mmCIF file of C-alpha atoms in Angstrom:
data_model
loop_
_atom_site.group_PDB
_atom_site.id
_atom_site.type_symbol
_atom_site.label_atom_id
_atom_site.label_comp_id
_atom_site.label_asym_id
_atom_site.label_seq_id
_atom_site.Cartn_x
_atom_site.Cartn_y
_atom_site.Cartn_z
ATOM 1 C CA UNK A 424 85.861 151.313 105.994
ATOM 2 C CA UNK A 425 88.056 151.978 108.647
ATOM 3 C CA UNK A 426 88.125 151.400 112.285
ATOM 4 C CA UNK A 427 90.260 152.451 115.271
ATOM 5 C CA UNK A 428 89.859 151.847 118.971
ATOM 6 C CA UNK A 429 92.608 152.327 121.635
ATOM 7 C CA UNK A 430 92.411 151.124 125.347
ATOM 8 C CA UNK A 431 95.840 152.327 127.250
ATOM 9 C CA UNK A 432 95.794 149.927 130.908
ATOM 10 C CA UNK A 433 99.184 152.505 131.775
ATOM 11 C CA UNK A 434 98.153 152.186 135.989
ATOM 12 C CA UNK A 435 96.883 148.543 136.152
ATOM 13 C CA UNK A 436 97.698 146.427 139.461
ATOM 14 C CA UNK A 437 100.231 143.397 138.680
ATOM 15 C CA UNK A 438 103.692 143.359 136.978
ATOM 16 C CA UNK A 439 105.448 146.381 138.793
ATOM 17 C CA UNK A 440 109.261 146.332 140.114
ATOM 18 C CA UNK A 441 111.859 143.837 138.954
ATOM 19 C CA UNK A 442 114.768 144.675 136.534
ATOM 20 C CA UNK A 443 114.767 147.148 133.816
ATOM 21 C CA UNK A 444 115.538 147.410 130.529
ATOM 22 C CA UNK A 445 118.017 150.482 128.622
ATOM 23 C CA UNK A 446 116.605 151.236 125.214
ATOM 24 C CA UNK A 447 119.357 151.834 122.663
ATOM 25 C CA UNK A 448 120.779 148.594 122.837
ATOM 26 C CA UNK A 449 120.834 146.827 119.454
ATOM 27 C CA UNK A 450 119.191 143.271 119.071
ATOM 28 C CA UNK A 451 120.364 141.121 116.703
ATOM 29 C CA UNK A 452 118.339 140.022 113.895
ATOM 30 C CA UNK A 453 116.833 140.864 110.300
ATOM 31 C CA UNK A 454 116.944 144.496 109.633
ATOM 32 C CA UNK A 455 114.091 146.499 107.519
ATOM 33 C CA UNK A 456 113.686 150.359 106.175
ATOM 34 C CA UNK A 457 110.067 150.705 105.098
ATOM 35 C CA UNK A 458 109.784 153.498 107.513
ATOM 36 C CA UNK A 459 113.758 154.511 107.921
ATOM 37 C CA UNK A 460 116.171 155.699 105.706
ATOM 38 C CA UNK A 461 118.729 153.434 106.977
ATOM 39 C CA UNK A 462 118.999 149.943 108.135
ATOM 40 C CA UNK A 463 117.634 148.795 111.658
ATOM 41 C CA UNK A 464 118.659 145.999 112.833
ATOM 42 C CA UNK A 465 115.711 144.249 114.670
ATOM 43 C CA UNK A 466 115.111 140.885 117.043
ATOM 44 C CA UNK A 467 114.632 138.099 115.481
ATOM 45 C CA UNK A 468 110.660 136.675 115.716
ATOM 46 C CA UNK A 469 108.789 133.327 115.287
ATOM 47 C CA UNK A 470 105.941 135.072 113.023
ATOM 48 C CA UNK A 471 105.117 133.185 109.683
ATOM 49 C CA UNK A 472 107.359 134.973 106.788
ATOM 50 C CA UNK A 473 103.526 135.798 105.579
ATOM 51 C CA UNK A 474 101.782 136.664 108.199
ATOM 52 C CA UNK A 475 100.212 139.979 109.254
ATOM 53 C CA UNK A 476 102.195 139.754 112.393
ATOM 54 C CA UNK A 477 105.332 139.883 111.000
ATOM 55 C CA UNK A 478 104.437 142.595 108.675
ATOM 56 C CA UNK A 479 103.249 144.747 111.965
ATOM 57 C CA UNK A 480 106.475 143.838 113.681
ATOM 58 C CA UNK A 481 108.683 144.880 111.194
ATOM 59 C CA UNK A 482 106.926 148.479 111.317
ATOM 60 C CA UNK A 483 106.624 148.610 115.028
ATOM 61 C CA UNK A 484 110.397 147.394 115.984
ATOM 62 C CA UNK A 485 111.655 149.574 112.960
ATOM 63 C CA UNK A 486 109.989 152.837 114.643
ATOM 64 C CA UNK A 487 110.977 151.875 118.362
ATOM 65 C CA UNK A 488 114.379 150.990 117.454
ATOM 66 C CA UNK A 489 115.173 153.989 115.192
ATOM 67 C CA UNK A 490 113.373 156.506 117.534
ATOM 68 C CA UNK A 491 115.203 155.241 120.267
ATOM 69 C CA UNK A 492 112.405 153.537 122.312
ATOM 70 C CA UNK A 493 113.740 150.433 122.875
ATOM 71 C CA UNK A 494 112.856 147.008 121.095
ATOM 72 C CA UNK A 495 110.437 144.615 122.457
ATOM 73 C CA UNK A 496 110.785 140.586 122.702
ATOM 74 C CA UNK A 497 108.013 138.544 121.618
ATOM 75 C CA UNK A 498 106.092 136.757 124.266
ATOM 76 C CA UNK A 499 104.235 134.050 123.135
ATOM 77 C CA UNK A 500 101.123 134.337 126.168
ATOM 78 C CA UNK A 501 100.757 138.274 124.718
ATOM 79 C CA UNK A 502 100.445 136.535 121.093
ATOM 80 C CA UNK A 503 97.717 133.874 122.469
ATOM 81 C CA UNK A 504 95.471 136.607 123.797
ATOM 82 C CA UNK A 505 96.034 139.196 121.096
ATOM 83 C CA UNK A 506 95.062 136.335 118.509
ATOM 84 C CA UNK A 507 92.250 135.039 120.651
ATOM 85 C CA UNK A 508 90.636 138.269 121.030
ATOM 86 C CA UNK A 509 91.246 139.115 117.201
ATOM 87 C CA UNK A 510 89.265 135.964 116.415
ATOM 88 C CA UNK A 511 86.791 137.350 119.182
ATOM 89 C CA UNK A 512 86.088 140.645 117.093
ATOM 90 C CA UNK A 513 85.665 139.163 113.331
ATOM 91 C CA UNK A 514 83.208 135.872 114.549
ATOM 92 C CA UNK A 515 80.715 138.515 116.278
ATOM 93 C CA UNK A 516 81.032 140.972 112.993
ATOM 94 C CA UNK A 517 80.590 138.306 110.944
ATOM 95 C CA UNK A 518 77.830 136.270 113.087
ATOM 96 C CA UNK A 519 75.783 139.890 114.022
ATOM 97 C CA UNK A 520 76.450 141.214 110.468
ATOM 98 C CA UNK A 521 77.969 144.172 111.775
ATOM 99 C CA UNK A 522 81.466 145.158 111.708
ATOM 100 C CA UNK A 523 82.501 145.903 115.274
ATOM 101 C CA UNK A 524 85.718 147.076 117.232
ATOM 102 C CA UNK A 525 86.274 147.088 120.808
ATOM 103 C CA UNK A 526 88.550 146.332 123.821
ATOM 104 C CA UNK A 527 86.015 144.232 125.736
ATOM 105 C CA UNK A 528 84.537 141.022 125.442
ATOM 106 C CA UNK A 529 80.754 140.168 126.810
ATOM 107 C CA UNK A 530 79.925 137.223 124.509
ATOM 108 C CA UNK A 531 80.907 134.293 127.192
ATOM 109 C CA UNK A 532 79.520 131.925 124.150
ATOM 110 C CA UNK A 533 82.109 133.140 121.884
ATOM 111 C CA UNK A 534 84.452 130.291 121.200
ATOM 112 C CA UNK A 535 87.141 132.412 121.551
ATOM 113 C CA UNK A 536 85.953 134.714 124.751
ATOM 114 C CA UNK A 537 89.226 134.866 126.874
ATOM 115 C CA UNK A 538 88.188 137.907 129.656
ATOM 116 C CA UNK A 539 86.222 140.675 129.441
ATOM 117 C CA UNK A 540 89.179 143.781 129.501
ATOM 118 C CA UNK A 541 92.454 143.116 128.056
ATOM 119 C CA UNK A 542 93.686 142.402 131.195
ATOM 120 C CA UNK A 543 91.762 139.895 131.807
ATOM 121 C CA UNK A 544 92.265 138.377 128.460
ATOM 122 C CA UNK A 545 96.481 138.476 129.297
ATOM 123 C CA UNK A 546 95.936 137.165 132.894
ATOM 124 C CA UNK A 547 94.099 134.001 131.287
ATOM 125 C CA UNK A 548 96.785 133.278 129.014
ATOM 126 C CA UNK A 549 99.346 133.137 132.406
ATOM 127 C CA UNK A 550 100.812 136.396 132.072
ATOM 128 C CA UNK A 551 100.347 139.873 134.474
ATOM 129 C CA UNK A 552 97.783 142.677 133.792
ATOM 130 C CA UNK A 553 100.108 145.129 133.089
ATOM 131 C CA UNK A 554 99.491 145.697 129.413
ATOM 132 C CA UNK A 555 98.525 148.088 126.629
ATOM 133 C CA UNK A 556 96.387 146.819 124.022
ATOM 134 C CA UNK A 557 95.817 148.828 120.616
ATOM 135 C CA UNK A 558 93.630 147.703 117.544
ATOM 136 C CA UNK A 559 93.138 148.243 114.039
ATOM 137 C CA UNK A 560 90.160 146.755 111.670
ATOM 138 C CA UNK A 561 89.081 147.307 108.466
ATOM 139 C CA UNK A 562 85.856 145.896 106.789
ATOM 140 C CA UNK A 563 85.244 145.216 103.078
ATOM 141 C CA UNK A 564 82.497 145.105 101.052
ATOM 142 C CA UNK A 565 82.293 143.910 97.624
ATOM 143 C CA UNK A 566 80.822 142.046 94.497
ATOM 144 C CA UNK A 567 81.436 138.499 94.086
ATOM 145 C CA UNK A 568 81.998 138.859 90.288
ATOM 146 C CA UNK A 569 84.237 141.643 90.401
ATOM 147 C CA UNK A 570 86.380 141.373 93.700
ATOM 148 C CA UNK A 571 88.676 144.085 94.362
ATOM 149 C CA UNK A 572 92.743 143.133 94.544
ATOM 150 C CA UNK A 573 93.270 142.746 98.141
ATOM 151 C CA UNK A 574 96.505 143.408 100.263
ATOM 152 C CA UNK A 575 98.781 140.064 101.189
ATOM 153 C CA UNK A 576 98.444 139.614 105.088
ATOM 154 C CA UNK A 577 102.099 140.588 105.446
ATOM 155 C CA UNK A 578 100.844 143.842 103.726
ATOM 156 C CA UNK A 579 97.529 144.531 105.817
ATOM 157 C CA UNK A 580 99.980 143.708 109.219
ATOM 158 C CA UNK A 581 102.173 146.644 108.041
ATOM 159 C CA UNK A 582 99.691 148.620 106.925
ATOM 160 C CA UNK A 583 97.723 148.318 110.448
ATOM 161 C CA UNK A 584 100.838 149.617 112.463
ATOM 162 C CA UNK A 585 101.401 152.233 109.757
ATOM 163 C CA UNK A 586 98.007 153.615 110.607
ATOM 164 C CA UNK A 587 98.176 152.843 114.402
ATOM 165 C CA UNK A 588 101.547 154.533 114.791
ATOM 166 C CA UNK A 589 99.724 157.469 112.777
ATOM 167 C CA UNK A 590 97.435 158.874 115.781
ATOM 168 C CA UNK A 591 97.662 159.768 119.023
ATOM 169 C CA UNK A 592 96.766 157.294 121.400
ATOM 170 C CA UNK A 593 97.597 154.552 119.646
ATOM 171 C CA UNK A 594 101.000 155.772 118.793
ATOM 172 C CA UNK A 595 101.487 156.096 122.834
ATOM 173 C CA UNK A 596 100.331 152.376 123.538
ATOM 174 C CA UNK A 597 102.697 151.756 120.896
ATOM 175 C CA UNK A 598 105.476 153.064 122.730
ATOM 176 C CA UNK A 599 104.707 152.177 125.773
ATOM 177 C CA UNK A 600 107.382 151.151 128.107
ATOM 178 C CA UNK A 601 106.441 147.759 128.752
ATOM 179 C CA UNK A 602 109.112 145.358 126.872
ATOM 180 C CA UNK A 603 106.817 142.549 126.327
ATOM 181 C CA UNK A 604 104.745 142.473 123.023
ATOM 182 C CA UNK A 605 102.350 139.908 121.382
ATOM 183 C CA UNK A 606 100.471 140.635 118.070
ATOM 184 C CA UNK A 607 97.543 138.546 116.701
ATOM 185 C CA UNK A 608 95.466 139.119 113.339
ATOM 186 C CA UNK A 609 92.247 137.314 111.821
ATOM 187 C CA UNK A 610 90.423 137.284 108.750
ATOM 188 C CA UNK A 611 86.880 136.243 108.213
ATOM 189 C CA UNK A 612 84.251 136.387 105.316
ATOM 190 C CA UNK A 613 80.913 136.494 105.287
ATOM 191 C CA UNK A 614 79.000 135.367 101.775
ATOM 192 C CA UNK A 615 75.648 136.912 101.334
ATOM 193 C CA UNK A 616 74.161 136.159 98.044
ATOM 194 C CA UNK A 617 76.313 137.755 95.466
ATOM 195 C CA UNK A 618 78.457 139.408 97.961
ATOM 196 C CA UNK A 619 81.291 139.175 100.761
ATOM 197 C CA UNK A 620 82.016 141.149 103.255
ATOM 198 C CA UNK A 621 85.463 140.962 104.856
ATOM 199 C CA UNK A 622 85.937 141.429 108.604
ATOM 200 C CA UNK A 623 89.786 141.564 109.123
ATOM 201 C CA UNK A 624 90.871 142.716 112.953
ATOM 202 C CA UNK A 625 94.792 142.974 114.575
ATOM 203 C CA UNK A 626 95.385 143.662 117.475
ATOM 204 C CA UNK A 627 98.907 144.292 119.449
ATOM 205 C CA UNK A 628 99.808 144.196 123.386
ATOM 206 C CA UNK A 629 102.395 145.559 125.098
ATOM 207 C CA UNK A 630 103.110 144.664 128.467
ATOM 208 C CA UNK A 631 105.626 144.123 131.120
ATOM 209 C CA UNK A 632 106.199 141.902 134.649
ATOM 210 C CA UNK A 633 110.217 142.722 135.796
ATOM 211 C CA UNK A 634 111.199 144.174 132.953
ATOM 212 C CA UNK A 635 110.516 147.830 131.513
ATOM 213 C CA UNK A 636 112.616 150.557 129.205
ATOM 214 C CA UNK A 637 113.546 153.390 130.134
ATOM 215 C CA UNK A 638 115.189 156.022 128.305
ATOM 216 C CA UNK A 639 117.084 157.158 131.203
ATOM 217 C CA UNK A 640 117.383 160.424 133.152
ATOM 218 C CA UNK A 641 117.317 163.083 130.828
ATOM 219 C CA UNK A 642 116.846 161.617 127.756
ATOM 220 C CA UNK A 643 114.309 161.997 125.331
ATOM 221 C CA UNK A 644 112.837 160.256 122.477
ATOM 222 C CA UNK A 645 110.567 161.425 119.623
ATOM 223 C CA UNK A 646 108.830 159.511 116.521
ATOM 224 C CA UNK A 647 108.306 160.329 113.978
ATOM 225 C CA UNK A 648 112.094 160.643 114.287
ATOM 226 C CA UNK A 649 115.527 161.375 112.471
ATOM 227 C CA UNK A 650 115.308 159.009 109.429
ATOM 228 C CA UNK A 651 112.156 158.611 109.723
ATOM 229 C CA UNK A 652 110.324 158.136 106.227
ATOM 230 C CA UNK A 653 107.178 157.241 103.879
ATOM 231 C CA UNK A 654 105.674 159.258 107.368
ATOM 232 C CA UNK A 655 101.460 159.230 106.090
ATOM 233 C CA UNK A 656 101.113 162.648 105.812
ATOM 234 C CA UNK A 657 97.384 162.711 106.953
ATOM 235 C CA UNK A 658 95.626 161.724 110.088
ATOM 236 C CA UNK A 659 92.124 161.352 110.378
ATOM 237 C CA UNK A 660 91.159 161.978 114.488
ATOM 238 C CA UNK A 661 87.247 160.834 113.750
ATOM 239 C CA UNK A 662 88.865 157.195 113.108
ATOM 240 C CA UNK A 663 90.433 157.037 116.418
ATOM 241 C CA UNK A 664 88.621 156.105 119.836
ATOM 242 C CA UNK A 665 88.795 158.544 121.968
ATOM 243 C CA UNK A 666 89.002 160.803 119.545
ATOM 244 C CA UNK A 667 91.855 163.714 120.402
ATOM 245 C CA UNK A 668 90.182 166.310 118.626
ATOM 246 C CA UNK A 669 86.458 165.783 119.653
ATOM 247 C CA UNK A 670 85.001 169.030 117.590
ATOM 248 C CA UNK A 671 86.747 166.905 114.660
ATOM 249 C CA UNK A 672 83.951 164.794 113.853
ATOM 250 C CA UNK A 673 84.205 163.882 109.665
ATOM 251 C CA UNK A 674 86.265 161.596 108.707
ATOM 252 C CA UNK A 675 87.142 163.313 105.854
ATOM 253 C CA UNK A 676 88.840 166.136 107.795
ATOM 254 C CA UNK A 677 92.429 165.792 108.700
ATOM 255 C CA UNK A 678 95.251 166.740 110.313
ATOM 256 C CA UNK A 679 99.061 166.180 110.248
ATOM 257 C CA UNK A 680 100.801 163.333 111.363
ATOM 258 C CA UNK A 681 101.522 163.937 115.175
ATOM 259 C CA UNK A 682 105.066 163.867 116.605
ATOM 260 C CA UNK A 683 105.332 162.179 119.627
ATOM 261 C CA UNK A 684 107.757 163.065 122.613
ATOM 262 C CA UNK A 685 108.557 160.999 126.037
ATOM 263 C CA UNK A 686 110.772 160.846 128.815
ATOM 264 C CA UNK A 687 110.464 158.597 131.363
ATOM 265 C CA UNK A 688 107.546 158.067 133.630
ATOM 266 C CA UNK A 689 108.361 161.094 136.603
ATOM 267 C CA UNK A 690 110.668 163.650 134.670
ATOM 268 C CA UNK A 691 108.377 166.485 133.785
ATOM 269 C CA UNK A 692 108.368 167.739 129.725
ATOM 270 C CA UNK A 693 107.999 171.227 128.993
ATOM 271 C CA UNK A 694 107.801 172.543 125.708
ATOM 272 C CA UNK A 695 108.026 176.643 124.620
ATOM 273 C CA UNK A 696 108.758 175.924 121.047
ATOM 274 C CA UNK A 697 107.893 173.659 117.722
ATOM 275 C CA UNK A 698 108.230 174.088 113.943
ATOM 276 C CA UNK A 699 107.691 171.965 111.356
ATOM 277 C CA UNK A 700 109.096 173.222 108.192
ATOM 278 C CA UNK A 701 109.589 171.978 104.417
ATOM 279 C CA UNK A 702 112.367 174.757 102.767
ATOM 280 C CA UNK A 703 111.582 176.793 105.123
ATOM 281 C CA UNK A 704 108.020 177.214 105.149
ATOM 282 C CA UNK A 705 106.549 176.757 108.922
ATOM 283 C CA UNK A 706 103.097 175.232 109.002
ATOM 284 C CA UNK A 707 100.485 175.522 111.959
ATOM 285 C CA UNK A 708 100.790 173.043 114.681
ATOM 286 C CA UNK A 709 99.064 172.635 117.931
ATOM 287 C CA UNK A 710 99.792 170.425 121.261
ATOM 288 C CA UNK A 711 98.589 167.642 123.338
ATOM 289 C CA UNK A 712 99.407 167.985 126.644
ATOM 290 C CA UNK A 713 98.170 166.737 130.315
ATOM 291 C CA UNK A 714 96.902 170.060 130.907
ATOM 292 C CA UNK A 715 94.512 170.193 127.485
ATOM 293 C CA UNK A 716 93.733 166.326 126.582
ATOM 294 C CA UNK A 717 90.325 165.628 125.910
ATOM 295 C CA UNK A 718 90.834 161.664 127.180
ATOM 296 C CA UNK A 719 90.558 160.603 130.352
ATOM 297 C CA UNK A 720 91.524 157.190 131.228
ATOM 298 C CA UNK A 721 89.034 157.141 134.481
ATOM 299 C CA UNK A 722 86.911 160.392 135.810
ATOM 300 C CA UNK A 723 90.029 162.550 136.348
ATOM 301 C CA UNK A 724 93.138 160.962 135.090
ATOM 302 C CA UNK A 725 93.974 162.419 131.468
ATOM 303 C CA UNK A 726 96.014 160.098 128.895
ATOM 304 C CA UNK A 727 98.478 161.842 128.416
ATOM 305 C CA UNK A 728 101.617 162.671 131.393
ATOM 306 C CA UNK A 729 103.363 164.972 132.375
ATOM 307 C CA UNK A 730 106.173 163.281 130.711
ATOM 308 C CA UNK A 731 104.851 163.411 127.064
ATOM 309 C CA UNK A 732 103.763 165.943 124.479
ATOM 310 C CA UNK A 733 102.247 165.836 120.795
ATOM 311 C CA UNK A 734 102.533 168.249 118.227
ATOM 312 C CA UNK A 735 100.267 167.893 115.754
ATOM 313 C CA UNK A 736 100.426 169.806 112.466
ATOM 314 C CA UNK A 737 96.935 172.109 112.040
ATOM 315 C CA UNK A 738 96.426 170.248 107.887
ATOM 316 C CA UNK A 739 97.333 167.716 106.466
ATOM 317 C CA UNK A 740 101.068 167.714 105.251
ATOM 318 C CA UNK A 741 102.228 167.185 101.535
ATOM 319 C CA UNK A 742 103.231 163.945 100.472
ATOM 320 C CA UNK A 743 106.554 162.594 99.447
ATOM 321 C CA UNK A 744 108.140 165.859 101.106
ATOM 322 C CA UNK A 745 110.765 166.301 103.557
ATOM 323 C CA UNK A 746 110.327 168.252 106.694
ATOM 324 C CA UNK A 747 112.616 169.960 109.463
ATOM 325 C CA UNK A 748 111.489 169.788 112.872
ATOM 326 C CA UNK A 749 112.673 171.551 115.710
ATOM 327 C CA UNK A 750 111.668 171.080 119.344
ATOM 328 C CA UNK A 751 112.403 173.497 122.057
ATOM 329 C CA UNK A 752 111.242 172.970 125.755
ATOM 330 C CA UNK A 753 112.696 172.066 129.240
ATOM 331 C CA UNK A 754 113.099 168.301 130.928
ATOM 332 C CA UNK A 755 113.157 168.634 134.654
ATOM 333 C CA UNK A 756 114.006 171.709 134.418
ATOM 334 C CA UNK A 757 116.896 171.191 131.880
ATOM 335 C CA UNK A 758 116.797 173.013 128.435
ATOM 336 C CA UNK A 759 116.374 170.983 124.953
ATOM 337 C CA UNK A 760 116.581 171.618 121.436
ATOM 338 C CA UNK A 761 116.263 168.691 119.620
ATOM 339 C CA UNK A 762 115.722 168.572 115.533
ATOM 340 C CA UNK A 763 115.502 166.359 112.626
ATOM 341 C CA UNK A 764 114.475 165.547 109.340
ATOM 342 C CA UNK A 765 111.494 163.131 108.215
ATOM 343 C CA UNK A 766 110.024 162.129 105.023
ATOM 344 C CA UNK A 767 106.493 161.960 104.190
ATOM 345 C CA UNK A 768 105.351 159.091 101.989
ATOM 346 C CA UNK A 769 101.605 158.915 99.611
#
C-alpha cells in the first residue's frame, strides 16, 4: 500500500527578504542520470552512501538541476525535523496498528513529537517557518516464512522522490523556491504472530531564511524537462492528499505524468497551447491552473499561482516511449514556445 500526503506552508510568517539565489549555476559534486540522459553534476551531501536520503537526493537535485530549478544545500536543522517527524509517523503506525500519514503531530507523548505543523517542527530545530514539507509512506504486509525481497534504503529513498516528483502538489513543494532542504526516512516493524508489517515513512523540507531561487525575469522552467527520462508514465491522483482530480477516486485509475511549469513568484503564466506527442500522435491533456484547482491552501487561496501551470495527460502514457512536448502561452505578457523531448520509463 501506498500513501501520499502533501502540506505546501508557500505564505508562512518568518524567513522573508535577504539575498537571493540564481538557479543555473552548477555545484560541484557527484553527478547521477537515473532520471537524465546526461550527466548532472550535483552538491556534494553528508547522507550515508546507503541511506534513503541520499537515494532521494540524488533524484531530487538531478530533476532541479536539469530542469533548471536551481539546486538546494543541505541544512542539517531541516534534516533533524524531517527525521524526527519520520520517526513520529512509523512509532504511532506501528504502536496504533494502523498505518498513518500526516503533516501534523498531536501525540505530545511521542518520543519524537517536535511541533504540531511543520513549521513548528522546523522552528524547534532553530531554523524559520518558512518551509514546504512533502511525504511519502508505504506499508507492507507479509508472511514471516515467505518474506517478500525488499528494496535497499538507498532504493526506497529514490523510489519515494520518483513517486513524489510524479503528482501535482508534491512535485510543486518539490520545486519550491526555498534553497534550503533536509530529508529524513524511518523504518519500523511490527511482529504479530506469524507476520510483519512494515511501516516505512520519508519525508523532505524545503525551506528558506535570506536565501531563495529565482529563475529570473522571464524565464521559465518545466519538469519533466529536456533529458528528462525513465519519466513513470502513470499517476494515480487518489494516492495524493488533496487529491487534484477529486471525481478521481480509485486508485486504480490513472492519469499521465503531469508537466510542471513556473516562473517566478509575480510574473503571470499564460498558456493557449500544449501537445504531448510520441511520432506524432497527440494525446489528451488537461490543465491545472489558479483559476480551476480544486486545493485550497486556506478558505480562498488556491495552490496553485498565477505563476504556474500543469498539464496533465487525460491516460496513462506508454512506457519506455519517448515524447515531444510543446508549450505555447504568454509570460507577462511575452510570447513562449518552449519544447522538448522526455522518456518514459516501466
Amino acid at each position: 500500500m501506498l500513501l501520499f500526503s502533501v502540506a505546501l506552508v508557500l505564505t508562512a510568517c518568518g524567513g522573508g527578504g535577504g539575498d537571493e539565489m540564481t538557479a543555473g549555476a552548477t555545484p560541484t559534486g557527484a553527478s547521477a542520470t537515473q532520471i537524465a540522459s546526461k550527466a548532472v553534476t550535483l552538491p556534494v551531501s553528508t547522507y550515508s552512501p546507503a541511506s534513503a536520503e541520499l537515494g532521494a537526493w540524488t533524484v531530487l537535485q538531478t530533476a532541479r538541476a536539469l530542469c533548471g530549478f536551481g539546486a538546494l544545500r543541505q541544512v542539517a536543522r531541516l534534516d533533524a525535523a524531517a527525521l524526527a517527524h519520520a520517526r513520529y509517523l512509523t512509532s504511532e503506525s506501528v504502536a496504533n496498528a494502523s498505518s498513518g500519514l500526516s503533516h501534523l503531530e498531536t501525540n505530545t507523548g511521542n518520543p519524537s513529537y517536535t511541533g504540531y505543523e511543520p513549521w513548528d517542527r522546523t522552528q524547534h530545530q532553530g531554523y524559520g517557518t518558512q518551509v514546504a514539507e512533502i511525504l511519502e509512506g508505504t506499508t507492507w504486509n507479509y508472511d514471516v516464512a515467505n518474506p517478500p525481497v525488499f528494496p535497499s534504503m538507498l532504493e526506497r529513498g529514490a523510489q519515494s522522490m520518483l513517486n513524489l516528483l510524479t503528482t501535482v502538489y508534491h512535485l510543486q513543494g518539490a520545486m519550491y523556491e526555498g534553497a534550503d532542504v533536509g530529508m529524513g526516512a524511518d523504518l519500523q516493524t511490527l511482529v504479530q504472530g506469524t507476520s510483519k508489517r512494515e511501516e516505512y515513512r520519508f519525508g523532505s523540507l524545503n525551506g528558506y531564511q535570506t536565501q531563495r531561487i529565482k529563475l529570473g525575469q522571464g524565464q521559465l522552467a518545466t519538469y519533466p524537462c529536456q533529458d528528462s527520462i525513465n519519466v513513470p508514465p502513470a499517476f494515480a491522483p487518489a494516492y495524493e492528499t488533496p487529491n487534484p482530480f477529486p471525481a478521481i477516486t480509485s486508485a486504480q485509475q490513472t492519469v499521465g505524468p503531469p508537466i510542471y511549469l513556473k516562473a517566478d513568484a509575480g510574473q503571470v503564466l499564460t498558456l493557449t497551447d500544449s501537445v504531448v506527442s510520441s511520432n506524432g500522435v497527440a494525446v489528451a491533456t488537461t490543465w491545472l491552473t489558479r483559476a480551476n484547482d480544486p486545493a485550497r491552501i486556506a478558505p480562498f487561496q488556491p495552490y496553485i499561482g498565477i505563476n504556474e501551470v500543469f498539464v496533465v495527460p487525460s491516460a496513462a502514457l506508454r512506457a519506455n516511449t519517448s515524447y515531444q512536448v510543446k508549450l505555447v502561452g504568454y509570460l507577462d505578457g511575452i510570447p513562449f514556445n518552449q519544447t522538448f523531448t522526455m522518456s518514459t520509463g516501466q
